[in-house]
Coordinates of C-alpha atoms in Angstrom, one line a residue:
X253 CA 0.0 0.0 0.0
X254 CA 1.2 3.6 -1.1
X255 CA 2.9 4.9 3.0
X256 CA 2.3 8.8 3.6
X257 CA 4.1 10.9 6.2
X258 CA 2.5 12.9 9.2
X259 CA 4.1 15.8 10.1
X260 CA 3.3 17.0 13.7
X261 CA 3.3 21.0 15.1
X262 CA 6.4 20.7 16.6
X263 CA 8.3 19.2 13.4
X264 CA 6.9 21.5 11.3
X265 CA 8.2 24.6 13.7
X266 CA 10.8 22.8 13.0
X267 CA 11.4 22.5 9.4
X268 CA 9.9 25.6 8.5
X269 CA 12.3 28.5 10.7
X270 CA 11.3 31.9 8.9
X271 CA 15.0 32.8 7.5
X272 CA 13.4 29.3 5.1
X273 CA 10.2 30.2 5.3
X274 CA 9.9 34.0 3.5
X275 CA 12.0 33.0 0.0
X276 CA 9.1 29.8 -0.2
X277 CA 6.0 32.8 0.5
X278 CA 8.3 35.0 -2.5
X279 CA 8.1 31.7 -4.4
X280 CA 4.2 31.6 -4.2
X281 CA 3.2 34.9 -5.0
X282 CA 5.1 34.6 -8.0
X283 CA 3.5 30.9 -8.7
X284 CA 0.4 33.6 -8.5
X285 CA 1.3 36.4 -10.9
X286 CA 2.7 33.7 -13.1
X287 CA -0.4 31.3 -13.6
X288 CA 1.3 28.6 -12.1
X289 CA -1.6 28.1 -9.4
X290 CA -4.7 27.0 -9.1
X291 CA -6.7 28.5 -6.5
X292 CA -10.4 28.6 -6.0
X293 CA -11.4 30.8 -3.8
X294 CA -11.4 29.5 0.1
X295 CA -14.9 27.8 0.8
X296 CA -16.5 28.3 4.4
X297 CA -19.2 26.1 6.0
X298 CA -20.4 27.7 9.5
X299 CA -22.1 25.5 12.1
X300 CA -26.0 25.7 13.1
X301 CA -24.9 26.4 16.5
X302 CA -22.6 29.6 15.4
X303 CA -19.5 28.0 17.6
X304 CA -17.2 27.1 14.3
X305 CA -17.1 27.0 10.7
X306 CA -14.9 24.7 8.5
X307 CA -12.7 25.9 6.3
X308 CA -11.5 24.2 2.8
X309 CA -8.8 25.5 0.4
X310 CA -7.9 23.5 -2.5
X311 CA -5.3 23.7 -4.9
X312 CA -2.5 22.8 -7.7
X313 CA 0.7 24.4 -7.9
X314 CA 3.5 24.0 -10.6
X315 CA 7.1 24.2 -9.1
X316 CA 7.0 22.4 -7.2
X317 CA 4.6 20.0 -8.5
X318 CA 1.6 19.5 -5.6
X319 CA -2.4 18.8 -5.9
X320 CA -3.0 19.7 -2.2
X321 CA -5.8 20.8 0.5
X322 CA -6.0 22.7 3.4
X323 CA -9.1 21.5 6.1
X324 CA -9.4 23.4 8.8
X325 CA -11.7 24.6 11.4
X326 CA -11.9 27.7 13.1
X327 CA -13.5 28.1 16.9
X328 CA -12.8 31.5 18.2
X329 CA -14.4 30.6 21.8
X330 CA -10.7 28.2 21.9
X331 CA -8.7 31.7 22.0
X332 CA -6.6 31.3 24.9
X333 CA -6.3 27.5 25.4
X334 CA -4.1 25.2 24.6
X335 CA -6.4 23.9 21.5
X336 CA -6.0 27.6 19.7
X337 CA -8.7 28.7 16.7
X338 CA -7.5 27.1 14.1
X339 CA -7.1 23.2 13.9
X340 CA -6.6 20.8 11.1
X341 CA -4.6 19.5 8.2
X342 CA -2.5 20.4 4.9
X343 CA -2.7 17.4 2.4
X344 CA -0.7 16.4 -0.1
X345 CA -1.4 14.6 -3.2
X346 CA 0.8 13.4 -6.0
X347 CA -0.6 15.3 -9.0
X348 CA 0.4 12.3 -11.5
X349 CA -1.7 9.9 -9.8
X350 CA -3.2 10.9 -6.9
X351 CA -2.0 9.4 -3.9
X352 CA -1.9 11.4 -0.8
X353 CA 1.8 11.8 0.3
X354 CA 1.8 13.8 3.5
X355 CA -0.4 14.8 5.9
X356 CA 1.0 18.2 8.1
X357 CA -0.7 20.3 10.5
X358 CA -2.3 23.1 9.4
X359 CA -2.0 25.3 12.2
X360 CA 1.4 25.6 12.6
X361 CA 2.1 25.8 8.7
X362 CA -0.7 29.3 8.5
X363 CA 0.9 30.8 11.7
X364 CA 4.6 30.2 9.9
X365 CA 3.4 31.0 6.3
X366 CA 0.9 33.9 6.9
X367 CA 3.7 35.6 9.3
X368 CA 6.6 35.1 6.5
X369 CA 4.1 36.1 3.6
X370 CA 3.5 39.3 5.7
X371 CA 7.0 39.8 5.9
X372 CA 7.7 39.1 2.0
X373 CA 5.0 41.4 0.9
X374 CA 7.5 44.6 4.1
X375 CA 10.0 43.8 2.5
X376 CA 9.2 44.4 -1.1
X377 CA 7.3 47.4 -0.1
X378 CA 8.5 48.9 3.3
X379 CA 11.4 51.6 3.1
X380 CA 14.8 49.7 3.8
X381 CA 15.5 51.8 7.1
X382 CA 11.7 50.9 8.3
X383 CA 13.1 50.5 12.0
X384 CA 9.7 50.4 14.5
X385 CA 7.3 47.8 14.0
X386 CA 3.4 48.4 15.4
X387 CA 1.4 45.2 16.6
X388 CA -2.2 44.9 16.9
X389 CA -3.5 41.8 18.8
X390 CA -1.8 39.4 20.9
X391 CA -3.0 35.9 19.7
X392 CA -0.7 33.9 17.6
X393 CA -0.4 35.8 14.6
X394 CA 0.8 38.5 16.6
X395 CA 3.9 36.7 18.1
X396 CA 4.7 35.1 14.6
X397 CA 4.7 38.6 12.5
X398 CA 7.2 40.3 15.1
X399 CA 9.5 37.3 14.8
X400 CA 8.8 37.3 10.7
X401 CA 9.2 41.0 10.1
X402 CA 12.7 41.0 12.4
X403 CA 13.9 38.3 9.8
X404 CA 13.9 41.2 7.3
X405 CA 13.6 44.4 8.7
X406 CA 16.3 46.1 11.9
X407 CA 13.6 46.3 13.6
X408 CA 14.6 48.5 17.4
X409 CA 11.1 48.9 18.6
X410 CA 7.9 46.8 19.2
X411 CA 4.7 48.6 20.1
X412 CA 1.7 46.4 20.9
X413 CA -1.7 47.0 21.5
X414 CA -4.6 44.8 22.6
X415 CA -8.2 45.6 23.4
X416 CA -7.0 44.0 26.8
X417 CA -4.6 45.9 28.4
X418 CA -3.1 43.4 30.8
X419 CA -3.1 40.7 28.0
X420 CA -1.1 43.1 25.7
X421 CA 1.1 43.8 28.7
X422 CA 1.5 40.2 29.0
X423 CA 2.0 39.4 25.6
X424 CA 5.0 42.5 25.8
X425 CA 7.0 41.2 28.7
X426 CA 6.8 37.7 27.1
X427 CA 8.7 39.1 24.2
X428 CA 11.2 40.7 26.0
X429 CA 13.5 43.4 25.3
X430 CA 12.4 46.4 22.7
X431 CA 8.8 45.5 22.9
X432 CA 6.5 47.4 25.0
X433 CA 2.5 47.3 25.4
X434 CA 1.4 51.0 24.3
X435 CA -2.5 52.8 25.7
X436 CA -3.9 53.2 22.5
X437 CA -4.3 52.2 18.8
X438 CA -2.8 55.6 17.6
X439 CA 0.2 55.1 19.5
X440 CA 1.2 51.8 17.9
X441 CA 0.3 53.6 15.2
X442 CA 3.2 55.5 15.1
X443 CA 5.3 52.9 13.7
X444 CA 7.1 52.4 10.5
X445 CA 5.4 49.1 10.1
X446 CA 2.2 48.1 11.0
X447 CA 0.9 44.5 11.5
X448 CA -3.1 44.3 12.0
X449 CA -3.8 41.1 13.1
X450 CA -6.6 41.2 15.2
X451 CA -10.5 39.0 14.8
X452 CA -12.1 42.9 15.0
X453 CA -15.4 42.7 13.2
X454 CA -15.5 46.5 13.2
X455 CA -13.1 49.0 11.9
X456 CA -10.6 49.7 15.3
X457 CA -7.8 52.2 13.2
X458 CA -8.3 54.9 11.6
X459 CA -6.7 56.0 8.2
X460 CA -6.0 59.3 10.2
X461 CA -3.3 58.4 12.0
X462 CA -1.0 57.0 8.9
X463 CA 1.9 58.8 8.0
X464 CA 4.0 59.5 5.1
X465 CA 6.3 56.4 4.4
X466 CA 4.6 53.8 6.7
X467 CA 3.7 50.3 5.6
X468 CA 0.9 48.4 6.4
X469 CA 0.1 44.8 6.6
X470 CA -3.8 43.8 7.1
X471 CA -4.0 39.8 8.1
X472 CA -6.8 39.5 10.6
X473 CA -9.7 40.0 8.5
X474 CA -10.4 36.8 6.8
X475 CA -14.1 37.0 6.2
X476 CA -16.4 39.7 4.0
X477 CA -18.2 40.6 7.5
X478 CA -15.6 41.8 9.3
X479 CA -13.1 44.3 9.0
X480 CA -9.7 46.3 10.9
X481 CA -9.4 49.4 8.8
X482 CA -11.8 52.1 7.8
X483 CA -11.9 53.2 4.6
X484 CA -9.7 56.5 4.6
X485 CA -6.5 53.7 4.8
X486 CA -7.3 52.0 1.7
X487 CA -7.7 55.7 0.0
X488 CA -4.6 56.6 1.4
X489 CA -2.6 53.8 0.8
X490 CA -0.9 52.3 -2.4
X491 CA -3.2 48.8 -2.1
X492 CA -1.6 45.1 -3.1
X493 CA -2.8 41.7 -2.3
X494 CA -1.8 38.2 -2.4
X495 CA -4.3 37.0 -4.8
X496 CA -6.7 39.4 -6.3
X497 CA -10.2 37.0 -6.2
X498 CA -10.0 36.0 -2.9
X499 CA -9.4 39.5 -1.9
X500 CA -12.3 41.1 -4.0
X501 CA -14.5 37.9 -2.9
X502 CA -13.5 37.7 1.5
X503 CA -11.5 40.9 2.0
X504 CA -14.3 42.4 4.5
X505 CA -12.0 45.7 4.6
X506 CA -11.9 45.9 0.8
X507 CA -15.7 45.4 0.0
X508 CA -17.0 47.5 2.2
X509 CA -14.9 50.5 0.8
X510 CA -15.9 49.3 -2.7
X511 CA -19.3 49.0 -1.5
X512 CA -19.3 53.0 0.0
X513 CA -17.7 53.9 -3.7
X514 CA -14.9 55.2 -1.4
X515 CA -12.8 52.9 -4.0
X516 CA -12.8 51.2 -7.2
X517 CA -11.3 47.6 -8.2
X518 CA -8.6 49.6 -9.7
X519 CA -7.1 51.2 -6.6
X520 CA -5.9 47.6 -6.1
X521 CA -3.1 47.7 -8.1
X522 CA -1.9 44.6 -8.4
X523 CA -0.3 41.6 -6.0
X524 CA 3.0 41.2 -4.4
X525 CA 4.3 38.3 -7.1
X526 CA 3.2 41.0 -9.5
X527 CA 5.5 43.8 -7.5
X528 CA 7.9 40.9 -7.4
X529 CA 8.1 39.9 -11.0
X530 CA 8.1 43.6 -12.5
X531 CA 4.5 43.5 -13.7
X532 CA 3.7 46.3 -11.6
X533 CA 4.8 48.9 -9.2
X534 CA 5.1 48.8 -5.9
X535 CA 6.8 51.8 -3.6
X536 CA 7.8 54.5 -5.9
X537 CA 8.5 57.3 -3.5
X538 CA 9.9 56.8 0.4
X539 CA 7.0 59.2 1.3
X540 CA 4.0 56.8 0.1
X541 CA 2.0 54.9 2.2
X542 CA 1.5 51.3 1.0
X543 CA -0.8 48.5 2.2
X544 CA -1.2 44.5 2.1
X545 CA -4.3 42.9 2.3
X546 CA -3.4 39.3 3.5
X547 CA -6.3 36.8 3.1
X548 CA -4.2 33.9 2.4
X549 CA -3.0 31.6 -0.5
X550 CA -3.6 27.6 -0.7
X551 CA -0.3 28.3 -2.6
X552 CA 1.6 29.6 0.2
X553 CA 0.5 26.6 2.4
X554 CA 1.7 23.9 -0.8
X555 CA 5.0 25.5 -1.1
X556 CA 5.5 25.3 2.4
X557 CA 5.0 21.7 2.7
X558 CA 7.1 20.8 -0.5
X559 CA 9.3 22.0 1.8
X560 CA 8.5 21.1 4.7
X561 CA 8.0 16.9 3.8
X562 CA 11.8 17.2 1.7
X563 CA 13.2 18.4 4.9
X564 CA 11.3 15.6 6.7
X565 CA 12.3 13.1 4.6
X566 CA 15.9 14.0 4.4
X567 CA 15.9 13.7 8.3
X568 CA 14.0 11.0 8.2
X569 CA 11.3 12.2 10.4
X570 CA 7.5 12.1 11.0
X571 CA 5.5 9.3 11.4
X572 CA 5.1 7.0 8.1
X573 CA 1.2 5.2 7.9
X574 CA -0.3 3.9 5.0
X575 CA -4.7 3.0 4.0

């Protein structure tokens, strides 16, 4: 019988460090820009009882050659325990015949990969001295962008903020030196980059406080129902995206603002594998504001496990089971 590999959390932390991690994310947007991915757009089924929904993202990918899906559930009452929001797999398929080859968890792979796709998308559009870095939550995705956007930015300073105060403390002193827990929204504001990574359903900052020459990366709304930013930050902001479907179809932030006409379609201009590949431009002046919109690529989380099971296999690790 055709033997797969199971690839737990802790192995997948890992094989997957971020210094690894951000070239594979720079490999998938361009698998984007470049046709070289199929990816329909992420399909949600929420429970009768409202506590969870399940969450489905298939896909192909060419270089490396993967048919793949990514299963998981998402239970915001688990915020805080051990169990965390998100739970499930990342399976891979051999595209020439179909047999499933590896079976990694899903979790850890979207905290690595979002966080290093994040810091991709800085570091082809943040100014090079970009030095402060402004958090928004505390959760997961919080501790994985400071470590991401370190990996390619001198980052000095760490404000966070948190609708908690004593959790954001918390979350500050567990980080250690150069971070610090700020009062307000506006004051992490103040940053050169900013990381919005919240589960807000409403708008929380304010295209107000941006200044000239900041960058700003929008993960935590996933869903067209919520949103992080109001609508004077997409106006005011050079706008990319990871993959331009899923952002017009789930990006809460962007379809309200295209909704209020306080945009069009064609103030996105373009995705990151498109800034990456020259098809369009992304920071043109140090004084412009520029903005990702991160809602997630099924070829972010196949390229990560291409990488992920060679390194396994090489090392001869994970747990081998077969049907």
């Amino acid at each position: 019988m055709p033997e797969f590999r199971i690839i737990s959390a802790d192995l997948v932390h890992h094989l997957l460090p971020y210094d690894e991690c951000i070239p594979l994310m720079r490999r998938a947007f361009l698998a984007e820009a470049e046709g070289r991915a199929l990816q329909p757009i992420r399909q949600a089924m929420l429970m009768p009882s409202g506590k969870g929904l399940l969450s489905m993202m298939p896909g192909v990918i060419a270089d490396p050659d993967w048919l793949g899906i990514k299963v998981m559930t998402v239970f915001p009452g688990n915020f805080g325990t051990e169990l965390g929001s998100h739970q499930g797999p990342i399976l891979l398929f051999d595209p020439d015949n179909g047999c499933l080859m590896a079976m990694i968890d899903g979790r850890e792979v979207t905290a690595i990969r979002t966080a290093a796709a994040s810091a991709a998308a800085s570091d082809a559009l943040a100014n090079p001295d970009a030095a402060s870095l402004g958090v928004f939550g505390y959760g997961e995705q919080a501790r994985t962008h400071v470590a991401a956007i370190r990996a390619v930015r001198p980052v000095r300073e760490v404000l966070v903020w948190g609708r908690d105060p004593a959790r954001a403390q918390a979350f500050a002193d567990d980080l250690g030196e150069g971070v610090r827990a700020v009062a307000t929204p506006e004051d992490a504001a103040k940053a050169d980059i900013l990381c919005l990574t919240t589960a807000a359903k409403e708008p929380y900052f304010e295209g107000a406080w941006l200044r000239p020459g900041q960058h700003v990366n929008v993960v935590g709304s996933s869903i067209p129902t919520t949103s992080e930013i109001d609508h004077e930050t997409l106006v005011r902001a050079r706008v990319f995206v990871d993959f331009r479907d899923s952002a017009l179809a789930l990006g809460g932030d962007l379809r309200r603002a295209l909704e209020a006409g306080a945009i069009t379609p064609d103030h996105i201009l373009g995705s990151i594998g498109g800034v990456l590949s020259g098809a369009c431009a992304g920071r043109t002046d140090p004084q412009e504001i520029t903005l990702f919109k991160s809602l997630g690529m099924v070829a972010e989380d196949l390229v990560a496990c291409d990488h992920i099971l060679r390194a396994a296999e090489a090392q001869a690790v994970g747990v081998i089971a077969n049907f």
